[in-house]
């Protein structure tokens, strides 16, 4: 019931659904409100990064996500036309190859259309019990005070109000919630427009072994690209100049003609599902939080499609906000933990806004971008002797996880005697695995739910006070005293 809601989330896109899943996993009563009556069938974003796939793996959703994807190289392919793909070349876009991924992760990036990912996330959310999604409901106003939030919503039955403890604004670029609580855009910029069309055609037959996440066409009169979104589903894009192009250029026959030229195939008969003009722009909210209202996804930071970073930033931001808010509501952490959401995610958003605003923002070094994507999480090492292959990044749970070397008994005793509210799981590692994580035989590593290290100790001295200090710091209940 509305009166029993702890968190309201405006928007059932990637950021809203990801935050809702983390909250629901913790048993937090969550209501997601979405104005769209059904999930969008438009493919939109398609590139899922390594970190996004690791998160899906942790929820048991990796196979379901890949089931709607396409097996391709996660790097752009430059060619004069699709018919001349054999003479093209690959360009680095910041995604590691499958071979590179195998060295650092138990999974790999994937080409999965957003129109498939969102239903997978929503179905998983529906299985968790403490959350529900209401569609066809628009958030039209929000107010908040020191004790909670009041959200005004509108549906076919008129307007009503929903009270909750917190509100997450994941309601997109033109966020109603962001405007209602008076958070301005501290940075914004427009970078032109693009013609976009979703269509169906058997293009894979023409491309053969040259399977890529995007094809950049260099031989057409206008800069064009093709993005695969399924066995026969594609997205076509081209530059759009308002001074030279108008409504007549959106006519299906004109768009088909442009597609044929870019494909190098006069016989191509694409079945067009949708045609439109998409603005390329960036923005960054002045702040991500106003009291009990927090921004996520495009409401907080908008990027262009260059580099395929927007969807992944939304998912990672939603996850970060979700577990931190869940900790606060379960009494595991002080409310000050929510301040770390912006402190950790804003630098990521600032970098992506700068990158995506560049004309060459689609291209970047895979090693550098993968390091940014993984955000300092602990190293991936396969554990020995497990029936199902288990990675070190599979070990952290919803609370804190203490990994120790094989002689880390004092750390296990300290964890058992801990009076912290947050759950504290322990795991002794074999010498080889511990060494790969930088641990000595007597050392320990405290890990957050996002697989990032909270504290690292080389020895066993003063394990009890040291662990208590680190837990208090991680839960925002005391500053970390590194001298201990």
CSV table of C-alpha atoms in Angstrom, one decimal:
chain,number,residue,atom,x,y,z
A,1,UNK,CA,0.0,0.0,0.0
A,2,UNK,CA,1.1,3.6,-0.6
A,3,UNK,CA,1.1,4.3,3.1
A,4,UNK,CA,3.7,1.6,3.7
A,5,UNK,CA,6.3,2.8,1.2
A,6,UNK,CA,9.8,3.6,2.3
A,7,UNK,CA,11.3,4.7,-1.0
A,8,UNK,CA,9.5,6.1,-4.1
A,9,UNK,CA,11.5,5.9,-7.4
A,10,UNK,CA,10.3,8.1,-10.3
A,11,UNK,CA,11.2,6.3,-13.5
A,12,UNK,CA,11.6,2.6,-14.5
A,13,UNK,CA,14.7,3.1,-16.7
A,14,UNK,CA,18.0,1.4,-16.0
A,15,UNK,CA,18.9,3.7,-13.1
A,16,UNK,CA,15.5,3.4,-11.4
A,17,UNK,CA,15.2,-0.4,-11.8
A,18,UNK,CA,18.8,-1.0,-10.7
A,19,UNK,CA,18.3,1.1,-7.5
A,20,UNK,CA,15.0,-0.6,-6.9
A,21,UNK,CA,16.6,-4.1,-7.2
A,22,UNK,CA,19.2,-3.2,-4.6
A,23,UNK,CA,16.6,-1.8,-2.2
A,24,UNK,CA,14.2,-4.7,-2.7
A,25,UNK,CA,17.1,-7.2,-2.1
A,26,UNK,CA,17.5,-5.6,1.3
A,27,UNK,CA,13.7,-5.9,2.0
A,28,UNK,CA,13.1,-2.1,1.6
A,29,UNK,CA,9.5,-1.4,0.6
A,30,UNK,CA,9.9,0.4,-2.7
A,31,UNK,CA,7.4,1.8,-5.2
A,32,UNK,CA,8.6,2.5,-8.8
A,33,UNK,CA,6.4,4.9,-10.7
A,34,UNK,CA,6.7,5.0,-14.5
A,35,UNK,CA,4.7,7.2,-16.9
A,36,UNK,CA,5.1,4.9,-19.9
A,37,UNK,CA,2.3,2.3,-19.9
A,38,UNK,CA,4.8,-0.4,-21.2
A,39,UNK,CA,8.5,-0.8,-21.7
A,40,UNK,CA,9.9,0.8,-24.8
A,41,UNK,CA,10.4,-1.5,-27.8
A,42,UNK,CA,13.0,0.8,-29.3
A,43,UNK,CA,16.5,-0.7,-28.9
A,44,UNK,CA,18.2,2.5,-27.8
A,45,UNK,CA,21.6,1.8,-26.0
A,46,UNK,CA,23.2,-1.6,-26.8
A,47,UNK,CA,26.6,-1.7,-25.2
A,48,UNK,CA,26.9,-3.3,-21.7
A,49,UNK,CA,30.3,-2.7,-20.1
A,50,UNK,CA,32.3,-5.2,-18.1
A,51,UNK,CA,31.3,-3.7,-14.8
A,52,UNK,CA,27.6,-3.8,-15.8
A,53,UNK,CA,27.9,-7.4,-16.8
A,54,UNK,CA,29.6,-8.2,-13.4
A,55,UNK,CA,26.7,-6.6,-11.6
A,56,UNK,CA,24.1,-8.7,-13.7
A,57,UNK,CA,26.2,-11.8,-12.9
A,58,UNK,CA,26.0,-11.0,-9.2
A,59,UNK,CA,22.2,-11.0,-9.4
A,60,UNK,CA,22.0,-14.2,-11.5
A,61,UNK,CA,20.9,-12.3,-14.6
A,62,UNK,CA,23.9,-12.6,-16.9
A,63,UNK,CA,22.5,-15.5,-19.0
A,64,UNK,CA,19.0,-13.8,-19.3
A,65,UNK,CA,20.7,-10.6,-20.4
A,66,UNK,CA,22.8,-12.3,-23.0
A,67,UNK,CA,19.8,-14.3,-24.3
A,68,UNK,CA,18.6,-11.1,-25.9
A,69,UNK,CA,22.0,-9.9,-27.2
A,70,UNK,CA,24.1,-10.4,-30.2
A,71,UNK,CA,27.6,-12.0,-30.4
A,72,UNK,CA,29.8,-9.2,-31.8
A,73,UNK,CA,33.2,-7.6,-31.3
A,74,UNK,CA,32.8,-4.7,-28.9
A,75,UNK,CA,34.7,-2.3,-31.1
A,76,UNK,CA,33.5,0.0,-34.0
A,77,UNK,CA,34.2,-1.2,-37.5
A,78,UNK,CA,35.0,1.6,-40.0
A,79,UNK,CA,34.2,0.8,-43.7
A,80,UNK,CA,33.1,2.7,-46.8
A,81,UNK,CA,29.8,0.8,-47.0
A,82,UNK,CA,28.5,-2.3,-45.4
A,83,UNK,CA,29.0,-4.1,-48.7
A,84,UNK,CA,32.7,-3.2,-48.3
A,85,UNK,CA,33.0,-4.4,-44.7
A,86,UNK,CA,35.8,-6.8,-45.6
A,87,UNK,CA,38.0,-3.9,-46.4
A,88,UNK,CA,37.3,-2.1,-43.2
A,89,UNK,CA,39.2,-1.8,-39.9
A,90,UNK,CA,38.5,-1.9,-36.2
A,91,UNK,CA,38.8,1.1,-33.9
A,92,UNK,CA,39.2,1.0,-30.1
A,93,UNK,CA,36.1,2.3,-28.3
A,94,UNK,CA,37.1,1.5,-24.7
A,95,UNK,CA,35.6,-2.0,-24.4
A,96,UNK,CA,38.0,-4.9,-23.7
A,97,UNK,CA,37.9,-7.9,-26.0
A,98,UNK,CA,36.6,-11.2,-24.7
A,99,UNK,CA,40.3,-12.4,-24.4
A,100,UNK,CA,41.3,-9.3,-22.5
A,101,UNK,CA,38.2,-9.6,-20.2
A,102,UNK,CA,39.0,-13.2,-19.4
A,103,UNK,CA,42.2,-12.1,-17.7
A,104,UNK,CA,40.5,-9.6,-15.3
A,105,UNK,CA,36.9,-10.8,-15.0
A,106,UNK,CA,34.6,-13.8,-14.9
A,107,UNK,CA,32.4,-12.2,-17.6
A,108,UNK,CA,32.8,-9.9,-20.6
A,109,UNK,CA,31.0,-6.9,-22.1
A,110,UNK,CA,27.9,-7.6,-24.2
A,111,UNK,CA,25.8,-6.1,-27.0
A,112,UNK,CA,22.3,-6.2,-25.5
A,113,UNK,CA,19.6,-3.7,-26.5
A,114,UNK,CA,18.1,-1.7,-23.7
A,115,UNK,CA,14.7,-2.8,-24.9
A,116,UNK,CA,15.7,-6.3,-23.8
A,117,UNK,CA,17.6,-5.4,-20.6
A,118,UNK,CA,14.8,-3.3,-19.0
A,119,UNK,CA,12.3,-6.1,-19.0
A,120,UNK,CA,14.9,-8.5,-17.6
A,121,UNK,CA,15.5,-6.0,-14.7
A,122,UNK,CA,11.8,-5.4,-14.2
A,123,UNK,CA,11.0,-9.1,-14.1
A,124,UNK,CA,13.8,-9.7,-11.6
A,125,UNK,CA,12.5,-6.8,-9.5
A,126,UNK,CA,9.0,-8.3,-9.5
A,127,UNK,CA,10.4,-11.5,-8.1
A,128,UNK,CA,11.8,-9.9,-5.0
A,129,UNK,CA,8.6,-9.2,-3.1
A,130,UNK,CA,9.2,-5.9,-1.4
A,131,UNK,CA,8.9,-3.7,-4.5
A,132,UNK,CA,6.4,-3.0,-7.2
A,133,UNK,CA,6.2,-1.1,-10.4
A,134,UNK,CA,3.2,1.0,-11.3
A,135,UNK,CA,3.0,2.0,-15.0
A,136,UNK,CA,0.9,4.7,-16.6
A,137,UNK,CA,1.6,6.9,-13.5
A,138,UNK,CA,3.3,10.3,-13.9
A,139,UNK,CA,5.1,12.1,-11.1
A,140,UNK,CA,3.9,15.7,-11.3
A,141,UNK,CA,5.3,17.2,-8.1
A,142,UNK,CA,7.4,16.5,-5.0
A,143,UNK,CA,8.0,18.1,-1.7
A,144,UNK,CA,10.2,17.0,1.2
A,145,UNK,CA,11.2,17.9,4.7
A,146,UNK,CA,13.4,16.5,7.4
A,147,UNK,CA,11.1,13.5,8.1
A,148,UNK,CA,10.1,12.4,4.6
A,149,UNK,CA,8.8,13.1,1.1
A,150,UNK,CA,5.4,13.7,-0.4
A,151,UNK,CA,5.1,12.8,-4.1
A,152,UNK,CA,2.1,13.9,-6.2
A,153,UNK,CA,1.3,11.5,-9.0
A,154,UNK,CA,-1.3,11.5,-11.8
A,155,UNK,CA,-2.9,8.6,-13.5
A,156,UNK,CA,-6.3,7.9,-15.2
A,157,UNK,CA,-8.0,8.2,-11.9
A,158,UNK,CA,-6.7,11.7,-11.2
A,159,UNK,CA,-4.1,12.9,-8.8
A,160,UNK,CA,-3.0,11.4,-5.5
A,161,UNK,CA,-0.2,11.7,-3.0
A,162,UNK,CA,2.3,9.1,-1.9
A,163,UNK,CA,4.4,9.6,1.3
A,164,UNK,CA,7.7,7.9,1.8
A,165,UNK,CA,11.0,8.3,3.6
A,166,UNK,CA,13.1,9.0,0.4
A,167,UNK,CA,12.5,9.8,-3.2
A,168,UNK,CA,14.9,8.8,-6.1
A,169,UNK,CA,14.5,10.9,-9.2
A,170,UNK,CA,15.3,8.6,-12.1
A,171,UNK,CA,12.8,10.3,-14.4
A,172,UNK,CA,15.1,11.3,-17.2
A,173,UNK,CA,16.6,14.3,-19.0
A,174,UNK,CA,13.7,16.6,-18.3
A,175,UNK,CA,13.3,15.3,-14.7
A,176,UNK,CA,10.1,16.7,-13.1
A,177,UNK,CA,11.4,15.8,-9.6
A,178,UNK,CA,14.7,17.7,-10.2
A,179,UNK,CA,12.8,20.8,-11.2
A,180,UNK,CA,10.3,20.4,-8.4
A,181,UNK,CA,13.0,20.4,-5.7
A,182,UNK,CA,14.9,23.2,-7.4
A,183,UNK,CA,18.1,21.5,-8.4
A,184,UNK,CA,19.5,23.5,-11.4
A,185,UNK,CA,21.7,22.2,-14.2
A,186,UNK,CA,25.2,23.3,-13.3
A,187,UNK,CA,26.5,22.4,-16.8
A,188,UNK,CA,24.8,21.8,-20.1
A,189,UNK,CA,25.7,21.8,-23.7
A,190,UNK,CA,24.1,20.8,-27.0
A,191,UNK,CA,26.2,19.0,-29.7
A,192,UNK,CA,23.8,18.9,-32.6
A,193,UNK,CA,21.2,16.4,-33.7
A,194,UNK,CA,21.2,13.0,-35.5
A,195,UNK,CA,18.7,11.3,-37.7
A,196,UNK,CA,17.9,7.9,-36.2
A,197,UNK,CA,15.8,5.1,-37.5
A,198,UNK,CA,15.0,1.6,-36.1
A,199,UNK,CA,14.5,-1.0,-38.8
A,200,UNK,CA,14.6,-4.6,-39.7
A,201,UNK,CA,16.7,-6.2,-42.4
A,202,UNK,CA,18.9,-9.3,-43.0
A,203,UNK,CA,22.1,-7.4,-42.9
A,204,UNK,CA,24.2,-10.1,-41.2
A,205,UNK,CA,24.0,-12.1,-44.5
A,206,UNK,CA,26.0,-9.3,-46.1
A,207,UNK,CA,28.5,-8.8,-43.3
A,208,UNK,CA,29.6,-12.4,-42.8
A,209,UNK,CA,32.3,-12.7,-40.2
A,210,UNK,CA,32.7,-9.0,-39.7
A,211,UNK,CA,30.4,-8.8,-36.7
A,212,UNK,CA,30.7,-5.5,-34.8
A,213,UNK,CA,28.9,-3.5,-32.1
A,214,UNK,CA,28.6,-0.5,-34.6
A,215,UNK,CA,29.5,0.1,-38.2
A,216,UNK,CA,30.8,3.6,-39.0
A,217,UNK,CA,30.2,4.4,-42.7
A,218,UNK,CA,32.8,6.6,-44.3
A,219,UNK,CA,31.8,6.4,-48.0
A,220,UNK,CA,28.3,8.0,-47.8
A,221,UNK,CA,27.6,11.7,-48.5
A,222,UNK,CA,26.8,12.1,-44.8
A,223,UNK,CA,28.4,10.5,-41.8
A,224,UNK,CA,26.3,7.4,-41.1
A,225,UNK,CA,26.4,4.4,-38.8
A,226,UNK,CA,24.5,1.1,-38.3
A,227,UNK,CA,24.1,-0.5,-34.8
A,228,UNK,CA,22.9,-4.1,-34.5
A,229,UNK,CA,20.0,-4.7,-32.0
A,230,UNK,CA,19.0,-8.3,-32.7
A,231,UNK,CA,19.1,-11.0,-35.4
A,232,UNK,CA,17.4,-8.7,-37.9
A,233,UNK,CA,16.9,-5.5,-35.9
A,234,UNK,CA,19.1,-2.5,-36.4
A,235,UNK,CA,19.4,1.2,-35.7
A,236,UNK,CA,20.6,3.6,-38.4
A,237,UNK,CA,22.0,7.0,-37.7
A,238,UNK,CA,23.2,9.9,-39.8
A,239,UNK,CA,24.2,13.5,-39.3
A,240,UNK,CA,21.4,16.1,-39.2
A,241,UNK,CA,21.7,19.7,-40.1
A,242,UNK,CA,18.6,21.8,-39.3
A,243,UNK,CA,19.7,24.4,-41.9
A,244,UNK,CA,19.7,21.8,-44.7
A,245,UNK,CA,17.4,19.0,-43.5
A,246,UNK,CA,13.7,19.2,-42.7
A,247,UNK,CA,10.5,17.1,-42.3
A,248,UNK,CA,10.7,15.9,-45.8
A,249,UNK,CA,14.0,14.2,-45.1
A,250,UNK,CA,12.2,12.1,-42.5
A,251,UNK,CA,10.0,10.5,-45.1
A,252,UNK,CA,10.5,6.7,-45.1
A,253,UNK,CA,11.5,6.5,-48.7
A,254,UNK,CA,14.2,9.2,-48.3
A,255,UNK,CA,15.6,7.4,-45.2
A,256,UNK,CA,15.6,4.1,-47.1
A,257,UNK,CA,17.5,5.6,-49.9
A,258,UNK,CA,20.1,6.9,-47.5
A,259,UNK,CA,20.3,3.5,-45.9
A,260,UNK,CA,20.8,1.8,-49.3
A,261,UNK,CA,23.6,4.2,-50.1
A,262,UNK,CA,25.3,3.6,-46.7
A,263,UNK,CA,24.8,-0.2,-47.1
A,264,UNK,CA,26.1,-0.2,-50.6
A,265,UNK,CA,23.1,-2.2,-51.7
A,266,UNK,CA,20.5,-0.7,-54.0
A,267,UNK,CA,18.2,-3.8,-53.4
A,268,UNK,CA,18.0,-3.4,-49.7
A,269,UNK,CA,14.4,-3.2,-48.5
A,270,UNK,CA,14.5,-2.2,-44.8
A,271,UNK,CA,11.3,-2.4,-42.8
A,272,UNK,CA,11.3,0.8,-40.8
A,273,UNK,CA,9.7,0.8,-37.3
A,274,UNK,CA,10.5,4.3,-36.2
A,275,UNK,CA,12.2,7.5,-37.5
A,276,UNK,CA,13.1,10.6,-35.6
A,277,UNK,CA,15.7,13.3,-34.8
A,278,UNK,CA,17.7,12.7,-31.7
A,279,UNK,CA,19.4,15.6,-29.9
A,280,UNK,CA,23.1,15.1,-28.8
A,281,UNK,CA,23.6,17.0,-25.6
A,282,UNK,CA,25.2,16.8,-22.2
A,283,UNK,CA,24.2,18.1,-18.8
A,284,UNK,CA,25.3,17.7,-15.2
A,285,UNK,CA,23.0,18.6,-12.2
A,286,UNK,CA,24.5,21.1,-9.8
A,287,UNK,CA,24.1,18.6,-7.1
A,288,UNK,CA,22.8,15.0,-6.8
A,289,UNK,CA,21.0,15.4,-3.5
A,290,UNK,CA,18.6,17.7,-1.9
A,291,UNK,CA,17.7,16.4,1.6
A,292,UNK,CA,15.7,13.2,1.1
A,293,UNK,CA,15.6,13.5,-2.7
A,294,UNK,CA,18.4,12.0,-4.7
A,295,UNK,CA,19.0,12.1,-8.5
A,296,UNK,CA,20.1,9.1,-10.6
A,297,UNK,CA,20.7,8.4,-14.3
A,298,UNK,CA,19.8,11.1,-16.8
A,299,UNK,CA,18.2,13.2,-14.2
A,300,UNK,CA,21.6,13.7,-12.7
A,301,UNK,CA,23.9,13.4,-15.7
A,302,UNK,CA,23.1,13.3,-19.4
A,303,UNK,CA,25.6,12.2,-22.0
A,304,UNK,CA,25.6,11.7,-25.8
A,305,UNK,CA,25.6,8.1,-27.2
A,306,UNK,CA,29.3,8.5,-28.0
A,307,UNK,CA,31.3,5.7,-26.4
A,308,UNK,CA,28.1,3.9,-25.1
A,309,UNK,CA,28.6,5.2,-21.6
A,310,UNK,CA,25.1,6.5,-20.7
A,311,UNK,CA,23.4,3.2,-19.9
A,312,UNK,CA,26.3,1.9,-18.0
A,313,UNK,CA,26.7,5.1,-15.9
A,314,UNK,CA,22.9,4.9,-15.1
A,315,UNK,CA,23.2,1.2,-14.0
A,316,UNK,CA,26.3,1.8,-11.9
A,317,UNK,CA,24.9,4.9,-10.3
A,318,UNK,CA,21.6,3.2,-9.5
A,319,UNK,CA,23.5,0.4,-7.9
A,320,UNK,CA,25.7,2.7,-5.8
A,321,UNK,CA,22.7,4.7,-4.6
A,322,UNK,CA,20.6,1.6,-4.0
A,323,UNK,CA,22.9,-0.3,-1.6
A,324,UNK,CA,23.8,2.8,0.3
A,325,UNK,CA,20.2,3.9,0.8
A,326,UNK,CA,19.4,0.3,1.8
A,327,UNK,CA,22.1,0.4,4.4
A,328,UNK,CA,20.7,3.6,5.9
A,329,UNK,CA,17.2,2.4,6.0
A,330,UNK,CA,18.1,-0.9,7.6
A,331,UNK,CA,20.1,0.9,10.3
A,332,UNK,CA,23.4,-0.4,9.1
A,333,UNK,CA,24.8,3.0,8.4
A,334,UNK,CA,24.5,6.6,9.3
A,335,UNK,CA,22.6,8.9,6.8
A,336,UNK,CA,25.9,10.6,6.1
A,337,UNK,CA,26.7,7.5,3.9
A,338,UNK,CA,24.4,9.0,1.3
A,339,UNK,CA,26.8,11.9,0.8
A,340,UNK,CA,29.3,9.4,-0.5
A,341,UNK,CA,27.0,8.7,-3.4
A,342,UNK,CA,27.7,12.1,-5.1
A,343,UNK,CA,31.3,12.2,-3.9
A,344,UNK,CA,32.0,8.9,-5.7
A,345,UNK,CA,29.7,9.2,-8.7
A,346,UNK,CA,30.1,12.9,-9.7
A,347,UNK,CA,33.8,12.5,-10.8
A,348,UNK,CA,32.6,9.6,-13.1
A,349,UNK,CA,29.8,11.8,-14.5
A,350,UNK,CA,32.1,14.7,-15.0
A,351,UNK,CA,34.6,12.6,-17.0
A,352,UNK,CA,31.8,11.0,-19.1
A,353,UNK,CA,30.2,14.4,-19.8
A,354,UNK,CA,33.6,15.7,-21.0
A,355,UNK,CA,34.3,12.6,-23.1
A,356,UNK,CA,30.9,12.4,-24.7
A,357,UNK,CA,31.0,16.1,-25.6
A,358,UNK,CA,34.0,15.6,-27.8
A,359,UNK,CA,33.5,14.8,-31.5
A,360,UNK,CA,35.9,11.8,-31.0
A,361,UNK,CA,34.3,10.7,-27.8
A,362,UNK,CA,33.3,7.4,-29.3
A,363,UNK,CA,36.9,6.3,-29.4
A,364,UNK,CA,39.1,5.6,-26.4
A,365,UNK,CA,41.8,3.3,-25.1
A,366,UNK,CA,40.3,0.0,-23.8
A,367,UNK,CA,42.8,-0.4,-20.9
A,368,UNK,CA,42.2,3.1,-19.6
A,369,UNK,CA,38.4,2.9,-20.0
A,370,UNK,CA,38.2,-0.5,-18.4
A,371,UNK,CA,40.1,0.7,-15.4
A,372,UNK,CA,37.6,3.5,-15.0
A,373,UNK,CA,34.7,1.2,-15.5
A,374,UNK,CA,35.8,-1.2,-12.8
A,375,UNK,CA,36.4,1.7,-10.5
A,376,UNK,CA,39.0,0.1,-8.3
A,377,UNK,CA,37.1,-3.0,-7.4
A,378,UNK,CA,39.1,-6.0,-6.0
A,379,UNK,CA,41.0,-8.2,-8.4
A,380,UNK,CA,39.4,-11.2,-10.1
A,381,UNK,CA,41.0,-14.5,-9.2
A,382,UNK,CA,39.4,-17.9,-9.7
A,383,UNK,CA,39.1,-19.8,-6.4
A,384,UNK,CA,40.7,-23.3,-6.4
A,385,UNK,CA,38.7,-26.4,-5.7
A,386,UNK,CA,35.1,-25.1,-6.3
A,387,UNK,CA,32.6,-27.2,-8.2
A,388,UNK,CA,31.0,-24.1,-9.8
A,389,UNK,CA,33.7,-21.7,-10.9
A,390,UNK,CA,33.8,-18.9,-8.3
A,391,UNK,CA,35.7,-15.7,-8.6
A,392,UNK,CA,36.9,-13.5,-5.7
A,393,UNK,CA,34.4,-10.8,-7.0
A,394,UNK,CA,31.6,-13.3,-6.3
A,395,UNK,CA,32.4,-13.4,-2.6
A,396,UNK,CA,31.2,-10.0,-1.3
A,397,UNK,CA,27.5,-9.9,-0.1
A,398,UNK,CA,25.0,-7.3,0.8
A,399,UNK,CA,26.9,-6.2,3.9
A,400,UNK,CA,30.7,-6.1,4.5
A,401,UNK,CA,33.0,-9.0,3.6
A,402,UNK,CA,36.3,-9.6,5.3
A,403,UNK,CA,38.8,-11.6,3.2
A,404,UNK,CA,41.9,-12.9,5.0
A,405,UNK,CA,45.1,-14.7,4.4
A,406,UNK,CA,45.4,-18.3,5.5
A,407,UNK,CA,46.8,-17.3,8.9
A,408,UNK,CA,44.2,-14.5,9.5
A,409,UNK,CA,42.6,-16.1,12.6
A,410,UNK,CA,42.8,-12.8,14.6
A,411,UNK,CA,40.7,-11.1,12.0
A,412,UNK,CA,38.1,-13.8,12.1
A,413,UNK,CA,37.9,-13.5,15.9
A,414,UNK,CA,37.6,-9.7,15.6
A,415,UNK,CA,34.7,-10.1,13.1
A,416,UNK,CA,33.0,-12.6,15.4
A,417,UNK,CA,33.2,-10.2,18.3
A,418,UNK,CA,32.1,-7.2,16.3
A,419,UNK,CA,29.1,-5.2,17.5
A,420,UNK,CA,28.6,-3.5,14.2
A,421,UNK,CA,25.0,-3.4,12.9
A,422,UNK,CA,26.1,-4.2,9.4
A,423,UNK,CA,26.5,-7.9,8.6
A,424,UNK,CA,30.1,-8.9,8.5
A,425,UNK,CA,31.0,-12.1,6.6
A,426,UNK,CA,34.5,-13.6,6.6
A,427,UNK,CA,36.4,-15.8,4.2
A,428,UNK,CA,39.8,-17.2,4.6
A,429,UNK,CA,41.7,-17.5,1.3
A,430,UNK,CA,44.4,-19.8,0.3
A,431,UNK,CA,47.9,-18.4,0.1
A,432,UNK,CA,48.0,-18.0,-3.7
A,433,UNK,CA,44.6,-16.3,-4.0
A,434,UNK,CA,45.4,-14.0,-1.0
A,435,UNK,CA,48.7,-13.1,-2.6
A,436,UNK,CA,46.9,-12.2,-5.9
A,437,UNK,CA,44.8,-9.8,-3.8
A,438,UNK,CA,47.9,-8.3,-2.2
A,439,UNK,CA,47.3,-10.0,1.1
A,440,UNK,CA,50.0,-11.6,3.3
A,441,UNK,CA,49.2,-14.7,5.3
A,442,UNK,CA,48.2,-12.6,8.3
A,443,UNK,CA,46.6,-9.8,6.3
A,444,UNK,CA,43.0,-8.9,5.7
A,445,UNK,CA,40.9,-7.0,3.2
A,446,UNK,CA,37.5,-5.4,4.0
A,447,UNK,CA,35.2,-5.2,0.9
A,448,UNK,CA,32.0,-3.3,0.2
A,449,UNK,CA,29.0,-4.7,-1.7
A,450,UNK,CA,30.3,-3.0,-4.9
A,451,UNK,CA,33.5,-5.0,-4.7
A,452,UNK,CA,35.5,-2.0,-3.8
A,453,UNK,CA,38.0,-2.3,-0.9
A,454,UNK,CA,37.1,-0.4,2.3
A,455,UNK,CA,40.4,-1.2,4.2
A,456,UNK,CA,43.5,-3.3,3.7
A,457,UNK,CA,45.8,-4.5,6.5
A,458,UNK,CA,49.2,-6.2,5.9
A,459,UNK,CA,49.4,-7.9,9.3
A,460,UNK,CA,47.3,-9.0,12.4
A,461,UNK,CA,48.3,-6.4,15.0
A,462,UNK,CA,45.3,-4.9,16.8
A,463,UNK,CA,42.8,-6.6,14.6
A,464,UNK,CA,39.8,-5.8,16.8
A,465,UNK,CA,40.3,-2.0,17.0
A,466,UNK,CA,41.4,-1.8,13.4
A,467,UNK,CA,38.4,-3.6,12.1
A,468,UNK,CA,36.0,-1.6,14.3
A,469,UNK,CA,37.5,1.6,13.0
A,470,UNK,CA,37.2,0.6,9.4
A,471,UNK,CA,33.6,-0.6,9.8
A,472,UNK,CA,32.7,2.7,11.5
A,473,UNK,CA,34.2,4.6,8.7
A,474,UNK,CA,32.6,2.6,6.0
A,475,UNK,CA,29.2,3.0,7.6
A,476,UNK,CA,29.8,6.8,8.0
A,477,UNK,CA,29.6,6.6,11.8
A,478,UNK,CA,33.2,7.7,12.4
A,479,UNK,CA,36.2,8.9,10.3
A,480,UNK,CA,38.8,6.3,9.4
A,481,UNK,CA,41.9,6.4,11.6
A,482,UNK,CA,44.5,5.1,9.2
A,483,UNK,CA,47.2,5.3,11.9
A,484,UNK,CA,45.8,2.2,13.7
